mmCIF file of C-alpha atoms in Angstrom:
data_model
loop_
_atom_site.group_PDB
_atom_site.id
_atom_site.type_symbol
_atom_site.label_atom_id
_atom_site.label_comp_id
_atom_site.label_asym_id
_atom_site.label_seq_id
_atom_site.Cartn_x
_atom_site.Cartn_y
_atom_site.Cartn_z
ATOM 1 C CA MET A 88 14.865 4.633 4.387
ATOM 2 C CA SER A 89 15.309 8.329 4.966
ATOM 3 C CA ALA A 90 12.867 10.957 3.776
ATOM 4 C CA PRO A 91 13.537 12.290 0.305
ATOM 5 C CA ASP A 92 15.186 15.692 0.064
ATOM 6 C CA SER A 93 12.824 18.026 -1.766
ATOM 7 C CA SER A 94 14.996 21.128 -1.535
ATOM 8 C CA PRO A 95 16.232 22.500 -4.864
ATOM 9 C CA SER A 96 19.878 22.007 -5.684
ATOM 10 C CA PRO A 97 22.063 25.118 -6.030
ATOM 11 C CA ALA A 98 22.521 24.401 -9.744
ATOM 12 C CA ASN A 99 18.763 24.229 -10.284
ATOM 13 C CA SER A 100 16.734 26.894 -8.531
ATOM 14 C CA ALA A 101 13.393 25.650 -9.931
ATOM 15 C CA PRO A 102 10.774 24.825 -7.310
ATOM 16 C CA PRO A 103 10.460 21.162 -6.318
ATOM 17 C CA VAL A 104 7.873 19.157 -8.225
ATOM 18 C CA ALA A 105 5.385 16.691 -6.776
ATOM 19 C CA THR A 106 7.218 13.562 -7.927
ATOM 20 C CA ARG A 107 9.165 10.957 -6.006
ATOM 21 C CA THR A 108 12.786 11.926 -5.489
ATOM 22 C CA ASP A 109 14.020 8.665 -3.979
ATOM 23 C CA LYS A 110 15.506 7.385 -7.250
ATOM 24 C CA GLY A 111 18.192 4.755 -7.371
ATOM 25 C CA VAL A 112 17.315 3.238 -4.002
ATOM 26 C CA ARG A 113 16.104 -0.081 -2.681
ATOM 27 C CA GLY A 114 14.223 -1.011 0.431
ATOM 28 C CA HIS A 115 10.870 -2.193 1.742
ATOM 29 C CA GLU A 116 7.515 -0.411 1.778
ATOM 30 C CA LEU A 117 4.190 -1.282 3.281
ATOM 31 C CA ASP A 118 2.060 -2.738 0.493
ATOM 32 C CA LEU A 119 -1.661 -3.355 1.007
ATOM 33 C CA HIS A 120 -4.246 -4.770 -1.383
ATOM 34 C CA VAL A 121 -7.814 -4.352 -0.164
ATOM 35 C CA THR A 122 -10.641 -6.236 -1.871
ATOM 36 C CA PHE A 123 -13.981 -4.808 -0.827
ATOM 37 C CA ALA A 124 -16.893 -7.106 0.054
ATOM 38 C CA GLN A 125 -18.826 -5.316 -2.678
ATOM 39 C CA ALA A 126 -17.680 -2.658 -5.127
ATOM 40 C CA LEU A 127 -17.963 0.788 -3.526
ATOM 41 C CA PRO A 128 -18.540 4.221 -5.003
ATOM 42 C CA ARG A 129 -15.213 6.089 -5.351
ATOM 43 C CA GLU A 130 -15.878 8.494 -2.456
ATOM 44 C CA GLN A 131 -16.952 5.674 -0.137
ATOM 45 C CA ALA A 132 -13.872 3.606 -1.055
ATOM 46 C CA LEU A 133 -11.576 6.552 -0.296
ATOM 47 C CA ALA A 134 -13.399 7.214 2.991
ATOM 48 C CA ALA A 135 -12.953 3.563 4.014
ATOM 49 C CA LEU A 136 -9.188 3.891 3.465
ATOM 50 C CA LEU A 137 -8.761 7.165 5.420
ATOM 51 C CA ALA A 138 -7.534 5.337 8.522
ATOM 52 C CA LEU A 139 -4.395 4.449 6.540
ATOM 53 C CA GLU A 140 -3.262 8.047 6.114
ATOM 54 C CA GLY A 141 0.052 8.910 4.508
ATOM 55 C CA MET A 142 -0.191 6.078 1.983
ATOM 56 C CA THR A 143 -0.304 6.358 -1.799
ATOM 57 C CA VAL A 144 -3.736 5.087 -2.872
ATOM 58 C CA GLU A 145 -4.496 3.478 -6.223
ATOM 59 C CA LEU A 146 -8.153 2.596 -6.774
ATOM 60 C CA TYR A 147 -8.705 -0.333 -9.118
ATOM 61 C CA ALA A 148 -11.630 0.668 -11.302
ATOM 62 C CA PRO A 149 -12.095 0.644 -15.083
ATOM 63 C CA HIS A 150 -10.055 3.490 -16.615
ATOM 64 C CA ASP A 151 -12.728 4.248 -19.182
ATOM 65 C CA GLN A 152 -15.411 4.517 -16.461
ATOM 66 C CA PRO A 153 -14.173 6.936 -13.760
ATOM 67 C CA GLU A 154 -17.514 6.840 -11.923
ATOM 68 C CA ALA A 155 -17.690 3.023 -11.880
ATOM 69 C CA PRO A 156 -17.767 1.316 -8.469
ATOM 70 C CA VAL A 157 -14.355 0.387 -7.027
ATOM 71 C CA PRO A 158 -13.877 -3.337 -6.305
ATOM 72 C CA SER A 159 -10.396 -3.044 -4.771
ATOM 73 C CA ALA A 160 -7.491 -0.731 -3.992
ATOM 74 C CA ARG A 161 -3.741 -0.790 -3.460
ATOM 75 C CA LEU A 162 -1.954 1.339 -0.890
ATOM 76 C CA THR A 163 1.811 1.734 -0.621
ATOM 77 C CA GLY A 164 4.080 3.770 1.596
ATOM 78 C CA PRO A 165 6.177 3.734 4.740
ATOM 79 C CA LEU A 166 5.110 1.776 7.819
ATOM 80 C CA ARG A 167 4.815 4.554 10.379
ATOM 81 C CA ASP A 168 3.065 2.809 13.275
ATOM 82 C CA ALA A 169 2.499 -0.948 13.249
ATOM 83 C CA GLU A 170 -0.215 -0.874 15.935
ATOM 84 C CA ALA A 171 -2.148 1.923 14.212
ATOM 85 C CA THR A 172 -1.925 -0.020 10.944
ATOM 86 C CA ARG A 173 -3.232 -3.188 12.628
ATOM 87 C CA THR A 174 -6.104 -1.155 14.102
ATOM 88 C CA ALA A 175 -6.946 0.234 10.645
ATOM 89 C CA LEU A 176 -6.845 -3.283 9.153
ATOM 90 C CA THR A 177 -9.187 -4.558 11.859
ATOM 91 C CA GLY A 178 -11.606 -1.721 11.111
ATOM 92 C CA LEU A 179 -11.543 -2.413 7.374
ATOM 93 C CA LEU A 180 -12.148 -6.131 7.892
ATOM 94 C CA ALA A 181 -15.069 -5.388 10.231
ATOM 95 C CA ALA A 182 -16.694 -3.016 7.746
ATOM 96 C CA ASP A 183 -15.923 -2.949 4.011
ATOM 97 C CA ALA A 184 -13.076 -5.384 3.242
ATOM 98 C CA ARG A 185 -13.499 -9.012 2.191
ATOM 99 C CA VAL A 186 -9.755 -9.773 1.882
ATOM 100 C CA ILE A 187 -6.621 -7.780 2.731
ATOM 101 C CA GLU A 188 -3.125 -8.682 1.572
ATOM 102 C CA VAL A 189 -0.480 -6.799 3.545
ATOM 103 C CA GLY A 190 3.273 -6.893 3.980
ATOM 104 C CA MET A 191 6.593 -5.132 3.708
ATOM 105 C CA HIS A 192 7.314 -5.460 -0.015
ATOM 106 C CA GLY A 193 10.868 -5.206 -1.311
ATOM 107 C CA PHE A 194 11.509 -2.787 -4.149
ATOM 108 C CA LEU A 195 14.245 -1.361 -6.325
ATOM 109 C CA ARG A 196 13.647 2.131 -7.699
ATOM 110 C CA SER A 197 15.814 2.902 -10.729
ATOM 111 C CA VAL A 198 17.507 6.220 -11.379
ATOM 112 C CA THR A 199 14.694 6.978 -13.838
ATOM 113 C CA GLY A 200 12.099 6.524 -11.081
ATOM 114 C CA GLN A 201 10.704 3.183 -12.301
ATOM 115 C CA THR A 202 9.839 0.914 -9.360
ATOM 116 C CA GLU A 203 10.496 -2.817 -9.638
ATOM 117 C CA TRP A 204 8.812 -4.901 -6.944
ATOM 118 C CA MET A 205 10.663 -7.972 -5.683
ATOM 119 C CA PRO A 206 8.846 -11.303 -5.345
ATOM 120 C CA TRP A 207 7.415 -12.085 -1.932
ATOM 121 C CA ARG A 208 9.641 -14.504 0.025
ATOM 122 C CA LYS A 209 6.684 -16.074 1.821
ATOM 123 C CA ASN A 210 2.886 -15.924 1.924
ATOM 124 C CA ALA A 211 1.028 -16.482 5.184
ATOM 125 C CA VAL A 212 -2.755 -16.945 5.194
ATOM 126 C CA LEU A 213 -4.489 -15.854 8.398
ATOM 127 C CA PRO A 214 -8.110 -15.747 9.488
ATOM 128 C CA ARG A 215 -9.661 -12.264 9.671
ATOM 129 C CA SER A 216 -9.555 -12.399 13.461
ATOM 130 C CA LYS A 217 -5.738 -12.765 13.584
ATOM 131 C CA VAL A 218 -4.694 -9.236 12.539
ATOM 132 C CA ASP A 219 -2.475 -9.073 15.641
ATOM 133 C CA ASP A 220 -0.346 -11.867 14.118
ATOM 134 C CA VAL A 221 0.686 -9.635 11.187
ATOM 135 C CA SER A 222 4.369 -9.043 11.972
ATOM 136 C CA PHE A 223 5.360 -6.703 9.094
ATOM 137 C CA GLU A 224 8.400 -8.882 8.435
ATOM 138 C CA GLU A 225 10.284 -7.846 5.279
ATOM 139 C CA GLY A 226 9.291 -9.948 2.250
ATOM 140 C CA VAL A 227 6.344 -11.710 3.931
ATOM 141 C CA LYS A 228 2.816 -11.133 2.629
ATOM 142 C CA PHE A 229 -0.037 -11.798 5.036
ATOM 143 C CA ILE A 230 -3.411 -12.643 3.528
ATOM 144 C CA LEU A 231 -6.295 -11.886 5.892
ATOM 145 C CA GLU A 232 -9.499 -13.577 4.757
#
């Protein structure tokens, strides 16, 4: 998938906004779900996920309690470097993560910007020590526990 074009069109000279511009496309994105061994304070959870830079991070914590500990997080984005991602996964599993679900998830983004995620084609459960066996095959979710 190519990078979105954020330059303004000639008909609209307004500055680009900080929203996704890849509407009406389909493809695969790296999708990670990290369940922490114990709920972490927000800052500590974000610090634990820093090794996975360039990803969109969604912390799963109660909406009505912004300072509540974070039990898990979801990260999505392009797979830039498979080896660097495996290294980051190994670090998370050695430190803060209890379970990580990772794979190249299929999606369809409508012209309105709504993302529909496709079902996983296959799930593969691996021991925590087998991060090197994560192949980032499209539609396959690896569960490291």
